[in-house]
Amino acid sequence: METCKDIIELLSDYLDGDLPAKTTRAFESHMKGCPPCMDFLDSIRDTRNLASSLRCEAIPEEVKRSLRDFLKRECRGGRS
Amino acid sequence: MTAERRSLVSVPDADLIGPLKAGDEQAFEELLRRFEGKVYGLARSVTRNESDARDALQDAFLSVYRKIGSFKEESSLSTWIYRIAVNAALMKVRRRRDDRVVSLEEAMPRYDEREHRVTGDPDWFPRGDEALLRRELREVMSAAIKDLPTDYRAVFVLRDQEGLDTREVASILELSVPAVKSRLHRARLFLRERIQSYWRDAGRCPSPQPADR
């Protein structure tokens, strides 16, 4: 039977759906009988979800303008 | 919007490459429109510094403009741009010597002699609409990401923050897939521990103790 240490090494692969079916079954079987590992899995999942909430694609108009001004200035000479 | 601009808006990234190589300014503007937000967000995530992010954004697109003519198309256009953007951002971080030596080992899980984890985990993650708590968590997470060594930070940001898949991250960073997975796993463990330590130090969760089995 896998130890908690073995299981924790597999957490990310499990969350990312990268474990083979047989290993997934062993992983889930351990989880059913091990609340601390289940808590740990939840906390890693929460960590990952929190990271995605930090994602920011909004770019201020002023940053867009400076980017274009910069490129106009720097690209006058054309490509190297 | 001109007819030419409208037509570029709907073309796939791959079909922009030819006009870009030919020096078509409309195509370059379309490229900016598609990628400036992504590159800016990525640069902010990697540098955790607004001024550096703006500089990295400019450096990245200047490189794109200058190098598009020699782009060999061995990867997708977006992968190539991400690679340039990550390198521009990492260069800012390294120049600032922000890449402090932080031991990941200290943040790794601890085990007893039977390889059971030594634990005391509370249900530390707020759920529901606790906006203030979520804002606090985001700030803690942001500071913790800044403490990740840059090699791990780049992997974590691309994979978990930007949501790219493992193979694309490997391609962008020119790493093997197992190396990306390993760094990602350790980065997640590190960040989880940092967040929990914050909560513990603030007296908002119990200290670690051997698991009760």
PDB file of N, CA, C and O in Angstrom, chain A residues 3-5 8-9 11-13 16 18 34 36 40 43-44 46-48 50-60 62-64 66-68 70-71 74-75 79, chain B residues 20-21 23 29 32 36-38 40-41 54 57-58 62 65-66 68 111 115-117 121 124-125 127 138 141 145 156 159-162 181 184-185 188-189 192 213:
ATOM      1  N   THR A   3       2.277   4.870   0.877  1.00  0.00           N
ATOM      2  CA  THR A   3       2.308   5.701   2.081  1.00  0.00           C
ATOM      3  C   THR A   3       1.803   7.102   1.719  1.00  0.00           C
ATOM      4  O   THR A   3       1.674   7.445   0.526  1.00  0.00           O
ATOM      5  N   CYS A   4       1.583   7.930   2.753  1.00  0.00           N
ATOM      6  CA  CYS A   4       1.152   9.315   2.500  1.00  0.00           C
ATOM      7  C   CYS A   4       2.209  10.036   1.663  1.00  0.00           C
ATOM      8  O   CYS A   4       1.877  10.851   0.797  1.00  0.00           O
ATOM      9  N   LYS A   5       3.465   9.711   1.927  1.00  0.00           N
ATOM     10  CA  LYS A   5       4.538  10.369   1.189  1.00  0.00           C
ATOM     11  C   LYS A   5       4.431  10.046  -0.307  1.00  0.00           C
ATOM     12  O   LYS A   5       4.557  10.929  -1.160  1.00  0.00           O
ATOM     13  N   ILE A   8       1.451  11.983  -1.729  1.00  0.00           N
ATOM     14  CA  ILE A   8       1.637  13.434  -1.873  1.00  0.00           C
ATOM     15  C   ILE A   8       2.506  13.747  -3.094  1.00  0.00           C
ATOM     16  O   ILE A   8       2.312  14.758  -3.768  1.00  0.00           O
ATOM     17  N   GLU A   9       3.422  12.854  -3.399  1.00  0.00           N
ATOM     18  CA  GLU A   9       4.235  13.055  -4.606  1.00  0.00           C
ATOM     19  C   GLU A   9       3.375  13.014  -5.876  1.00  0.00           C
ATOM     20  O   GLU A   9       3.763  13.528  -6.917  1.00  0.00           O
ATOM     21  N   LEU A  11       0.152  14.104  -6.037  1.00  0.00           N
ATOM     22  CA  LEU A  11      -0.997  15.030  -5.978  1.00  0.00           C
ATOM     23  C   LEU A  11      -1.168  15.877  -7.237  1.00  0.00           C
ATOM     24  O   LEU A  11      -2.266  15.991  -7.772  1.00  0.00           O
ATOM     25  N   SER A  12      -0.074  16.472  -7.674  1.00  0.00           N
ATOM     26  CA  SER A  12      -0.204  17.380  -8.819  1.00  0.00           C
ATOM     27  C   SER A  12      -0.594  16.616 -10.078  1.00  0.00           C
ATOM     28  O   SER A  12      -1.443  17.079 -10.854  1.00  0.00           O
ATOM     29  N   ASP A  13       0.026  15.453 -10.269  1.00  0.00           N
ATOM     30  CA  ASP A  13      -0.334  14.664 -11.449  1.00  0.00           C
ATOM     31  C   ASP A  13      -1.807  14.267 -11.391  1.00  0.00           C
ATOM     32  O   ASP A  13      -2.500  14.239 -12.412  1.00  0.00           O
ATOM     33  N   ASP A  16      -3.961  17.272 -12.213  1.00  0.00           N
ATOM     34  CA  ASP A  16      -3.839  17.654 -13.625  1.00  0.00           C
ATOM     35  C   ASP A  16      -4.314  16.543 -14.566  1.00  0.00           C
ATOM     36  O   ASP A  16      -4.187  16.667 -15.780  1.00  0.00           O
ATOM     37  N   ASP A  18      -3.037  13.562 -14.966  1.00  0.00           N
ATOM     38  CA  ASP A  18      -1.911  12.927 -15.657  1.00  0.00           C
ATOM     39  C   ASP A  18      -1.559  11.540 -15.112  1.00  0.00           C
ATOM     40  O   ASP A  18      -0.540  10.966 -15.514  1.00  0.00           O
ATOM     41  N   CYS A  34      -7.887   8.135   4.193  1.00  0.00           N
ATOM     42  CA  CYS A  34      -6.890   9.017   4.807  1.00  0.00           C
ATOM     43  C   CYS A  34      -7.351  10.488   4.762  1.00  0.00           C
ATOM     44  O   CYS A  34      -6.966  11.237   3.866  1.00  0.00           O
ATOM     45  N   PRO A  36      -6.373  13.140   6.385  1.00  0.00           N
ATOM     46  CA  PRO A  36      -5.331  14.175   6.270  1.00  0.00           C
ATOM     47  C   PRO A  36      -4.837  14.365   4.834  1.00  0.00           C
ATOM     48  O   PRO A  36      -4.589  15.491   4.391  1.00  0.00           O
ATOM     49  N   PHE A  40      -5.126  17.616   2.459  1.00  0.00           N
ATOM     50  CA  PHE A  40      -3.949  18.158   1.766  1.00  0.00           C
ATOM     51  C   PHE A  40      -4.257  18.352   0.281  1.00  0.00           C
ATOM     52  O   PHE A  40      -3.915  19.372  -0.314  1.00  0.00           O
ATOM     53  N   SER A  43      -6.271  21.386  -0.159  1.00  0.00           N
ATOM     54  CA  SER A  43      -5.523  22.640   0.009  1.00  0.00           C
ATOM     55  C   SER A  43      -4.640  22.922  -1.202  1.00  0.00           C
ATOM     56  O   SER A  43      -4.449  24.073  -1.585  1.00  0.00           O
ATOM     57  N   ILE A  44      -4.121  21.871  -1.823  1.00  0.00           N
ATOM     58  CA  ILE A  44      -3.336  22.087  -3.046  1.00  0.00           C
ATOM     59  C   ILE A  44      -4.258  22.547  -4.183  1.00  0.00           C
ATOM     60  O   ILE A  44      -3.910  23.433  -4.970  1.00  0.00           O
ATOM     61  N   ASP A  46      -6.986  24.221  -3.790  1.00  0.00           N
ATOM     62  CA  ASP A  46      -7.327  25.617  -3.483  1.00  0.00           C
ATOM     63  C   ASP A  46      -6.186  26.557  -3.868  1.00  0.00           C
ATOM     64  O   ASP A  46      -6.410  27.665  -4.355  1.00  0.00           O
ATOM     65  N   THR A  47      -4.961  26.104  -3.623  1.00  0.00           N
ATOM     66  CA  THR A  47      -3.792  26.919  -3.978  1.00  0.00           C
ATOM     67  C   THR A  47      -3.770  27.169  -5.480  1.00  0.00           C
ATOM     68  O   THR A  47      -3.559  28.284  -5.951  1.00  0.00           O
ATOM     69  N   ARG A  48      -4.012  26.105  -6.220  1.00  0.00           N
ATOM     70  CA  ARG A  48      -4.021  26.224  -7.679  1.00  0.00           C
ATOM     71  C   ARG A  48      -5.149  27.162  -8.140  1.00  0.00           C
ATOM     72  O   ARG A  48      -4.943  28.015  -9.001  1.00  0.00           O
ATOM     73  N   LEU A  50      -6.557  29.526  -6.444  1.00  0.00           N
ATOM     74  CA  LEU A  50      -6.247  30.900  -6.036  1.00  0.00           C
ATOM     75  C   LEU A  50      -5.308  31.549  -7.055  1.00  0.00           C
ATOM     76  O   LEU A  50      -5.462  32.717  -7.411  1.00  0.00           O
ATOM     77  N   ALA A  51      -4.353  30.765  -7.547  1.00  0.00           N
ATOM     78  CA  ALA A  51      -3.407  31.301  -8.535  1.00  0.00           C
ATOM     79  C   ALA A  51      -4.147  31.770  -9.782  1.00  0.00           C
ATOM     80  O   ALA A  51      -3.861  32.844 -10.318  1.00  0.00           O
ATOM     81  N   SER A  52      -5.119  30.982 -10.225  1.00  0.00           N
ATOM     82  CA  SER A  52      -5.797  31.373 -11.459  1.00  0.00           C
ATOM     83  C   SER A  52      -6.626  32.635 -11.237  1.00  0.00           C
ATOM     84  O   SER A  52      -6.872  33.399 -12.168  1.00  0.00           O
ATOM     85  N   SER A  53      -7.024  32.887  -9.974  1.00  0.00           N
ATOM     86  CA  SER A  53      -7.794  34.109  -9.716  1.00  0.00           C
ATOM     87  C   SER A  53      -6.901  35.354  -9.736  1.00  0.00           C
ATOM     88  O   SER A  53      -7.394  36.473  -9.751  1.00  0.00           O
ATOM     89  N   LEU A  54      -5.582  35.150  -9.738  1.00  0.00           N
ATOM     90  CA  LEU A  54      -4.666  36.289  -9.791  1.00  0.00           C
ATOM     91  C   LEU A  54      -4.395  36.740 -11.223  1.00  0.00           C
ATOM     92  O   LEU A  54      -3.738  37.742 -11.454  1.00  0.00           O
ATOM     93  N   ARG A  55      -4.867  35.946 -12.148  1.00  0.00           N
ATOM     94  CA  ARG A  55      -4.588  36.226 -13.554  1.00  0.00           C
ATOM     95  C   ARG A  55      -5.157  37.579 -13.963  1.00  0.00           C
ATOM     96  O   ARG A  55      -6.278  37.917 -13.596  1.00  0.00           O
ATOM     97  N   CYS A  56      -4.354  38.327 -14.696  1.00  0.00           N
ATOM     98  CA  CYS A  56      -4.809  39.660 -15.088  1.00  0.00           C
ATOM     99  C   CYS A  56      -4.416  39.923 -16.530  1.00  0.00           C
ATOM    100  O   CYS A  56      -3.242  39.929 -16.864  1.00  0.00           O
ATOM    101  N   GLU A  57      -5.409  40.079 -17.368  1.00  0.00           N
ATOM    102  CA  GLU A  57      -5.112  40.362 -18.774  1.00  0.00           C
ATOM    103  C   GLU A  57      -5.457  41.792 -19.131  1.00  0.00           C
ATOM    104  O   GLU A  57      -5.167  42.252 -20.226  1.00  0.00           O
ATOM    105  N   ALA A  58      -6.112  42.490 -18.195  1.00  0.00           N
ATOM    106  CA  ALA A  58      -6.528  43.857 -18.508  1.00  0.00           C
ATOM    107  C   ALA A  58      -5.294  44.742 -18.563  1.00  0.00           C
ATOM    108  O   ALA A  58      -4.513  44.783 -17.621  1.00  0.00           O
ATOM    109  N   ILE A  59      -5.135  45.409 -19.658  1.00  0.00           N
ATOM    110  CA  ILE A  59      -3.961  46.275 -19.813  1.00  0.00           C
ATOM    111  C   ILE A  59      -4.457  47.717 -19.892  1.00  0.00           C
ATOM    112  O   ILE A  59      -5.316  48.032 -20.721  1.00  0.00           O
ATOM    113  N   PRO A  60      -3.964  48.581 -19.010  1.00  0.00           N
ATOM    114  CA  PRO A  60      -4.443  49.968 -19.023  1.00  0.00           C
ATOM    115  C   PRO A  60      -4.175  50.642 -20.367  1.00  0.00           C
ATOM    116  O   PRO A  60      -3.158  50.372 -21.020  1.00  0.00           O
ATOM    117  N   GLU A  62      -3.230  53.529 -20.948  1.00  0.00           N
ATOM    118  CA  GLU A  62      -2.000  54.312 -20.900  1.00  0.00           C
ATOM    119  C   GLU A  62      -0.770  53.421 -21.193  1.00  0.00           C
ATOM    120  O   GLU A  62       0.185  53.847 -21.841  1.00  0.00           O
ATOM    121  N   VAL A  63      -0.827  52.171 -20.730  1.00  0.00           N
ATOM    122  CA  VAL A  63       0.279  51.235 -21.001  1.00  0.00           C
ATOM    123  C   VAL A  63       0.304  50.885 -22.486  1.00  0.00           C
ATOM    124  O   VAL A  63       1.367  50.793 -23.105  1.00  0.00           O
ATOM    125  N   LYS A  64      -0.884  50.738 -23.064  1.00  0.00           N
ATOM    126  CA  LYS A  64      -0.954  50.452 -24.508  1.00  0.00           C
ATOM    127  C   LYS A  64      -0.336  51.601 -25.306  1.00  0.00           C
ATOM    128  O   LYS A  64       0.410  51.387 -26.258  1.00  0.00           O
ATOM    129  N   SER A  66       1.843  53.856 -24.268  1.00  0.00           N
ATOM    130  CA  SER A  66       3.310  53.954 -24.136  1.00  0.00           C
ATOM    131  C   SER A  66       4.006  52.871 -24.926  1.00  0.00           C
ATOM    132  O   SER A  66       5.109  53.085 -25.425  1.00  0.00           O
ATOM    133  N   LEU A  67       3.382  51.687 -25.004  1.00  0.00           N
ATOM    134  CA  LEU A  67       3.996  50.610 -25.784  1.00  0.00           C
ATOM    135  C   LEU A  67       4.116  51.026 -27.250  1.00  0.00           C
ATOM    136  O   LEU A  67       5.171  50.867 -27.875  1.00  0.00           O
ATOM    137  N   ARG A  68       3.032  51.606 -27.785  1.00  0.00           N
ATOM    138  CA  ARG A  68       3.059  52.004 -29.207  1.00  0.00           C
ATOM    139  C   ARG A  68       4.047  53.159 -29.442  1.00  0.00           C
ATOM    140  O   ARG A  68       4.760  53.173 -30.438  1.00  0.00           O
ATOM    141  N   PHE A  70       6.703  53.764 -27.694  1.00  0.00           N
ATOM    142  CA  PHE A  70       8.043  53.168 -27.562  1.00  0.00           C
ATOM    143  C   PHE A  70       8.443  52.453 -28.854  1.00  0.00           C
ATOM    144  O   PHE A  70       9.551  52.626 -29.367  1.00  0.00           O
ATOM    145  N   LEU A  71       7.508  51.656 -29.391  1.00  0.00           N
ATOM    146  CA  LEU A  71       7.837  50.887 -30.596  1.00  0.00           C
ATOM    147  C   LEU A  71       8.062  51.811 -31.795  1.00  0.00           C
ATOM    148  O   LEU A  71       8.964  51.578 -32.607  1.00  0.00           O
ATOM    149  N   GLU A  74      11.562  53.219 -31.281  1.00  0.00           N
ATOM    150  CA  GLU A  74      12.637  52.223 -31.401  1.00  0.00           C
ATOM    151  C   GLU A  74      12.703  51.576 -32.771  1.00  0.00           C
ATOM    152  O   GLU A  74      13.753  51.045 -33.161  1.00  0.00           O
ATOM    153  N   CYS A  75      11.579  51.554 -33.477  1.00  0.00           N
ATOM    154  CA  CYS A  75      11.548  50.810 -34.740  1.00  0.00           C
ATOM    155  C   CYS A  75      11.725  51.693 -35.958  1.00  0.00           C
ATOM    156  O   CYS A  75      11.555  51.228 -37.087  1.00  0.00           O
ATOM    157  N   ARG A  79      14.015  46.700 -38.990  1.00  0.00           N
ATOM    158  CA  ARG A  79      14.467  45.477 -38.320  1.00  0.00           C
ATOM    159  C   ARG A  79      15.951  45.274 -38.478  1.00  0.00           C
ATOM    160  O   ARG A  79      16.522  45.662 -39.487  1.00  0.00           O
TER     161      ARG A  79
ATOM    162  N   LEU B  20       3.395  39.530 -41.197  1.00  0.00           N
ATOM    163  CA  LEU B  20       4.339  40.096 -40.212  1.00  0.00           C
ATOM    164  C   LEU B  20       5.760  40.080 -40.775  1.00  0.00           C
ATOM    165  O   LEU B  20       6.505  41.052 -40.649  1.00  0.00           O
ATOM    166  N   LYS B  21       6.117  38.958 -41.385  1.00  0.00           N
ATOM    167  CA  LYS B  21       7.472  38.847 -41.939  1.00  0.00           C
ATOM    168  C   LYS B  21       7.680  39.830 -43.086  1.00  0.00           C
ATOM    169  O   LYS B  21       8.800  40.271 -43.346  1.00  0.00           O
ATOM    170  N   GLY B  23       6.552  42.730 -43.105  1.00  0.00           N
ATOM    171  CA  GLY B  23       6.614  44.088 -42.566  1.00  0.00           C
ATOM    172  C   GLY B  23       5.285  44.822 -42.585  1.00  0.00           C
ATOM    173  O   GLY B  23       5.261  46.049 -42.525  1.00  0.00           O
ATOM    174  N   GLU B  29       0.000  45.545 -35.720  1.00  0.00           N
ATOM    175  CA  GLU B  29      -0.998  46.125 -34.811  1.00  0.00           C
ATOM    176  C   GLU B  29      -1.969  45.033 -34.339  1.00  0.00           C
ATOM    177  O   GLU B  29      -2.352  44.985 -33.171  1.00  0.00           O
ATOM    178  N   LEU B  32      -0.252  43.019 -31.744  1.00  0.00           N
ATOM    179  CA  LEU B  32      -0.281  43.732 -30.459  1.00  0.00           C
ATOM    180  C   LEU B  32      -1.645  43.553 -29.797  1.00  0.00           C
ATOM    181  O   LEU B  32      -1.742  43.253 -28.611  1.00  0.00           O
ATOM    182  N   GLU B  36      -0.902  41.788 -26.407  1.00  0.00           N
ATOM    183  CA  GLU B  36      -0.354  42.739 -25.431  1.00  0.00           C
ATOM    184  C   GLU B  36      -0.902  42.494 -24.022  1.00  0.00           C
ATOM    185  O   GLU B  36      -0.160  42.589 -23.040  1.00  0.00           O
ATOM    186  N   GLY B  37      -2.184  42.146 -23.931  1.00  0.00           N
ATOM    187  CA  GLY B  37      -2.764  41.875 -22.611  1.00  0.00           C
ATOM    188  C   GLY B  37      -2.139  40.648 -21.967  1.00  0.00           C
ATOM    189  O   GLY B  37      -1.815  40.645 -20.780  1.00  0.00           O
ATOM    190  N   LYS B  38      -1.960  39.618 -22.779  1.00  0.00           N
ATOM    191  CA  LYS B  38      -1.374  38.374 -22.257  1.00  0.00           C
ATOM    192  C   LYS B  38       0.068  38.604 -21.806  1.00  0.00           C
ATOM    193  O   LYS B  38       0.483  38.149 -20.745  1.00  0.00           O
ATOM    194  N   TYR B  40       1.494  41.449 -21.012  1.00  0.00           N
ATOM    195  CA  TYR B  40       1.515  42.347 -19.853  1.00  0.00           C
ATOM    196  C   TYR B  40       1.152  41.582 -18.568  1.00  0.00           C
ATOM    197  O   TYR B  40       1.835  41.688 -17.542  1.00  0.00           O
ATOM    198  N   GLY B  41       0.106  40.778 -18.643  1.00  0.00           N
ATOM    199  CA  GLY B  41      -0.312  39.992 -17.476  1.00  0.00           C
ATOM    200  C   GLY B  41       0.789  39.034 -17.044  1.00  0.00           C
ATOM    201  O   GLY B  41       1.095  38.891 -15.858  1.00  0.00           O
ATOM    202  N   ARG B  54       6.071  46.778 -17.247  1.00  0.00           N
ATOM    203  CA  ARG B  54       5.939  47.674 -18.410  1.00  0.00           C
ATOM    204  C   ARG B  54       7.198  47.619 -19.275  1.00  0.00           C
ATOM    205  O   ARG B  54       7.122  47.596 -20.498  1.00  0.00           O
ATOM    206  N   LEU B  57       7.272  44.319 -21.106  1.00  0.00           N
ATOM    207  CA  LEU B  57       6.303  44.351 -22.205  1.00  0.00           C
ATOM    208  C   LEU B  57       6.923  45.027 -23.423  1.00  0.00           C
ATOM    209  O   LEU B  57       6.838  44.518 -24.554  1.00  0.00           O
ATOM    210  N   GLN B  58       7.568  46.169 -23.205  1.00  0.00           N
ATOM    211  CA  GLN B  58       8.179  46.900 -24.323  1.00  0.00           C
ATOM    212  C   GLN B  58       9.336  46.116 -24.924  1.00  0.00           C
ATOM    213  O   GLN B  58       9.442  45.985 -26.150  1.00  0.00           O
ATOM    214  N   LEU B  62       9.488  44.661 -28.763  1.00  0.00           N
ATOM    215  CA  LEU B  62      10.585  45.129 -29.616  1.00  0.00           C
ATOM    216  C   LEU B  62      11.339  43.915 -30.189  1.00  0.00           C
ATOM    217  O   LEU B  62      11.674  43.876 -31.372  1.00  0.00           O
ATOM    218  N   TYR B  65       9.227  42.321 -32.885  1.00  0.00           N
ATOM    219  CA  TYR B  65       9.295  43.110 -34.120  1.00  0.00           C
ATOM    220  C   TYR B  65      10.610  42.859 -34.858  1.00  0.00           C
ATOM    221  O   TYR B  65      10.634  42.670 -36.074  1.00  0.00           O
ATOM    222  N   ARG B  66      11.684  42.828 -34.089  1.00  0.00           N
ATOM    223  CA  ARG B  66      13.001  42.682 -34.728  1.00  0.00           C
ATOM    224  C   ARG B  66      13.294  41.258 -35.183  1.00  0.00           C
ATOM    225  O   ARG B  66      14.068  41.051 -36.114  1.00  0.00           O
ATOM    226  N   ILE B  68      10.894  38.716 -35.869  1.00  0.00           N
ATOM    227  CA  ILE B  68       9.850  37.948 -36.570  1.00  0.00           C
ATOM    228  C   ILE B  68      10.353  37.456 -37.934  1.00  0.00           C
ATOM    229  O   ILE B  68       9.984  36.364 -38.383  1.00  0.00           O
ATOM    230  N   TYR B 111       7.311  14.184   7.320  1.00  0.00           N
ATOM    231  CA  TYR B 111       6.699  12.871   7.537  1.00  0.00           C
ATOM    232  C   TYR B 111       7.246  12.237   8.810  1.00  0.00           C
ATOM    233  O   TYR B 111       8.390  12.498   9.200  1.00  0.00           O
ATOM    234  N   GLU B 115       6.105   7.325   7.336  1.00  0.00           N
ATOM    235  CA  GLU B 115       5.835   8.130   6.139  1.00  0.00           C
ATOM    236  C   GLU B 115       4.413   8.678   6.120  1.00  0.00           C
ATOM    237  O   GLU B 115       3.821   8.880   5.071  1.00  0.00           O
ATOM    238  N   HIS B 116       3.864   8.891   7.330  1.00  0.00           N
ATOM    239  CA  HIS B 116       2.621   9.643   7.432  1.00  0.00           C
ATOM    240  C   HIS B 116       3.003  11.110   7.580  1.00  0.00           C
ATOM    241  O   HIS B 116       3.960  11.427   8.294  1.00  0.00           O
ATOM    242  N   ARG B 117       2.253  11.947   6.949  1.00  0.00           N
ATOM    243  CA  ARG B 117       2.597  13.363   7.023  1.00  0.00           C
ATOM    244  C   ARG B 117       2.327  13.914   8.419  1.00  0.00           C
ATOM    245  O   ARG B 117       1.295  13.603   9.027  1.00  0.00           O
ATOM    246  N   ASP B 121      -3.354  20.517   9.623  1.00  0.00           N
ATOM    247  CA  ASP B 121      -4.016  21.405   8.667  1.00  0.00           C
ATOM    248  C   ASP B 121      -5.399  21.841   9.117  1.00  0.00           C
ATOM    249  O   ASP B 121      -6.235  21.023   9.445  1.00  0.00           O
ATOM    250  N   TRP B 124      -8.149  26.075   5.988  1.00  0.00           N
ATOM    251  CA  TRP B 124      -7.705  27.453   5.972  1.00  0.00           C
ATOM    252  C   TRP B 124      -8.227  28.281   4.814  1.00  0.00           C
ATOM    253  O   TRP B 124      -8.155  29.481   4.793  1.00  0.00           O
ATOM    254  N   PHE B 125      -8.718  27.635   3.800  1.00  0.00           N
ATOM    255  CA  PHE B 125      -9.097  28.390   2.610  1.00  0.00           C
ATOM    256  C   PHE B 125     -10.542  28.877   2.740  1.00  0.00           C
ATOM    257  O   PHE B 125     -11.441  28.080   2.903  1.00  0.00           O
ATOM    258  N   ARG B 127     -14.153  29.949   1.898  1.00  0.00           N
ATOM    259  CA  ARG B 127     -15.054  29.637   0.792  1.00  0.00           C
ATOM    260  C   ARG B 127     -16.265  30.545   0.895  1.00  0.00           C
ATOM    261  O   ARG B 127     -16.551  31.081   1.944  1.00  0.00           O
ATOM    262  N   ARG B 138      -5.156  36.620  -1.637  1.00  0.00           N
ATOM    263  CA  ARG B 138      -4.498  36.942  -2.912  1.00  0.00           C
ATOM    264  C   ARG B 138      -3.202  37.708  -2.673  1.00  0.00           C
ATOM    265  O   ARG B 138      -2.206  37.493  -3.345  1.00  0.00           O
ATOM    266  N   MET B 141      -0.655  35.234  -1.382  1.00  0.00           N
ATOM    267  CA  MET B 141      -0.223  34.390  -2.496  1.00  0.00           C
ATOM    268  C   MET B 141       0.735  35.157  -3.407  1.00  0.00           C
ATOM    269  O   MET B 141       1.759  34.627  -3.840  1.00  0.00           O
ATOM    270  N   ILE B 145       4.505  34.035  -4.242  1.00  0.00           N
ATOM    271  CA  ILE B 145       5.001  33.753  -5.602  1.00  0.00           C
ATOM    272  C   ILE B 145       6.316  34.493  -5.831  1.00  0.00           C
ATOM    273  O   ILE B 145       7.246  33.984  -6.443  1.00  0.00           O
ATOM    274  N   PHE B 156       5.219  27.970 -12.578  1.00  0.00           N
ATOM    275  CA  PHE B 156       3.949  28.105 -11.862  1.00  0.00           C
ATOM    276  C   PHE B 156       3.040  29.152 -12.521  1.00  0.00           C
ATOM    277  O   PHE B 156       1.845  28.919 -12.710  1.00  0.00           O
ATOM    278  N   ARG B 159       1.723  27.852 -15.897  1.00  0.00           N
ATOM    279  CA  ARG B 159       0.818  26.695 -15.807  1.00  0.00           C
ATOM    280  C   ARG B 159      -0.446  27.013 -15.005  1.00  0.00           C
ATOM    281  O   ARG B 159      -1.550  26.816 -15.494  1.00  0.00           O
ATOM    282  N   ASP B 160      -0.267  27.507 -13.785  1.00  0.00           N
ATOM    283  CA  ASP B 160      -1.430  27.661 -12.907  1.00  0.00           C
ATOM    284  C   ASP B 160      -2.078  29.029 -12.994  1.00  0.00           C
ATOM    285  O   ASP B 160      -3.264  29.164 -12.737  1.00  0.00           O
ATOM    286  N   GLN B 161      -1.300  30.045 -13.318  1.00  0.00           N
ATOM    287  CA  GLN B 161      -1.921  31.366 -13.377  1.00  0.00           C
ATOM    288  C   GLN B 161      -2.437  31.648 -14.794  1.00  0.00           C
ATOM    289  O   GLN B 161      -3.562  32.083 -14.972  1.00  0.00           O
ATOM    290  N   GLU B 162      -1.599  31.382 -15.777  1.00  0.00           N
ATOM    291  CA  GLU B 162      -2.018  31.655 -17.160  1.00  0.00           C
ATOM    292  C   GLU B 162      -2.820  30.504 -17.748  1.00  0.00           C
ATOM    293  O   GLU B 162      -3.460  30.654 -18.781  1.00  0.00           O
ATOM    294  N   LYS B 181       6.667  19.307 -14.682  1.00  0.00           N
ATOM    295  CA  LYS B 181       5.780  18.724 -13.666  1.00  0.00           C
ATOM    296  C   LYS B 181       6.419  18.770 -12.286  1.00  0.00           C
ATOM    297  O   LYS B 181       5.761  19.071 -11.290  1.00  0.00           O
ATOM    298  N   LEU B 184       6.492  22.363 -11.023  1.00  0.00           N
ATOM    299  CA  LEU B 184       5.139  22.810 -10.712  1.00  0.00           C
ATOM    300  C   LEU B 184       4.677  22.236  -9.369  1.00  0.00           C
ATOM    301  O   LEU B 184       4.122  22.946  -8.520  1.00  0.00           O
ATOM    302  N   HIS B 185       4.932  20.950  -9.169  1.00  0.00           N
ATOM    303  CA  HIS B 185       4.500  20.291  -7.931  1.00  0.00           C
ATOM    304  C   HIS B 185       5.174  20.933  -6.720  1.00  0.00           C
ATOM    305  O   HIS B 185       4.528  21.262  -5.722  1.00  0.00           O
ATOM    306  N   ARG B 188       3.769  24.383  -6.054  1.00  0.00           N
ATOM    307  CA  ARG B 188       2.461  24.345  -5.390  1.00  0.00           C
ATOM    308  C   ARG B 188       2.611  24.013  -3.906  1.00  0.00           C
ATOM    309  O   ARG B 188       1.948  24.616  -3.054  1.00  0.00           O
ATOM    310  N   LEU B 189       3.488  23.045  -3.602  1.00  0.00           N
ATOM    311  CA  LEU B 189       3.705  22.676  -2.195  1.00  0.00           C
ATOM    312  C   LEU B 189       4.255  23.871  -1.414  1.00  0.00           C
ATOM    313  O   LEU B 189       3.846  24.145  -0.286  1.00  0.00           O
ATOM    314  N   ARG B 192       1.484  26.579  -0.983  1.00  0.00           N
ATOM    315  CA  ARG B 192       0.506  26.107  -0.003  1.00  0.00           C
ATOM    316  C   ARG B 192       1.047  26.281   1.408  1.00  0.00           C
ATOM    317  O   ARG B 192       0.367  26.773   2.300  1.00  0.00           O
ATOM    318  N   ARG B 213      -4.248   8.959  14.032  1.00  0.00           N
ATOM    319  CA  ARG B 213      -4.749   7.866  13.195  1.00  0.00           C
ATOM    320  C   ARG B 213      -5.331   6.753  14.039  1.00  0.00           C
ATOM    321  O   ARG B 213      -4.868   6.507  15.099  1.00  0.00           O
TER     322      ARG B 213
END
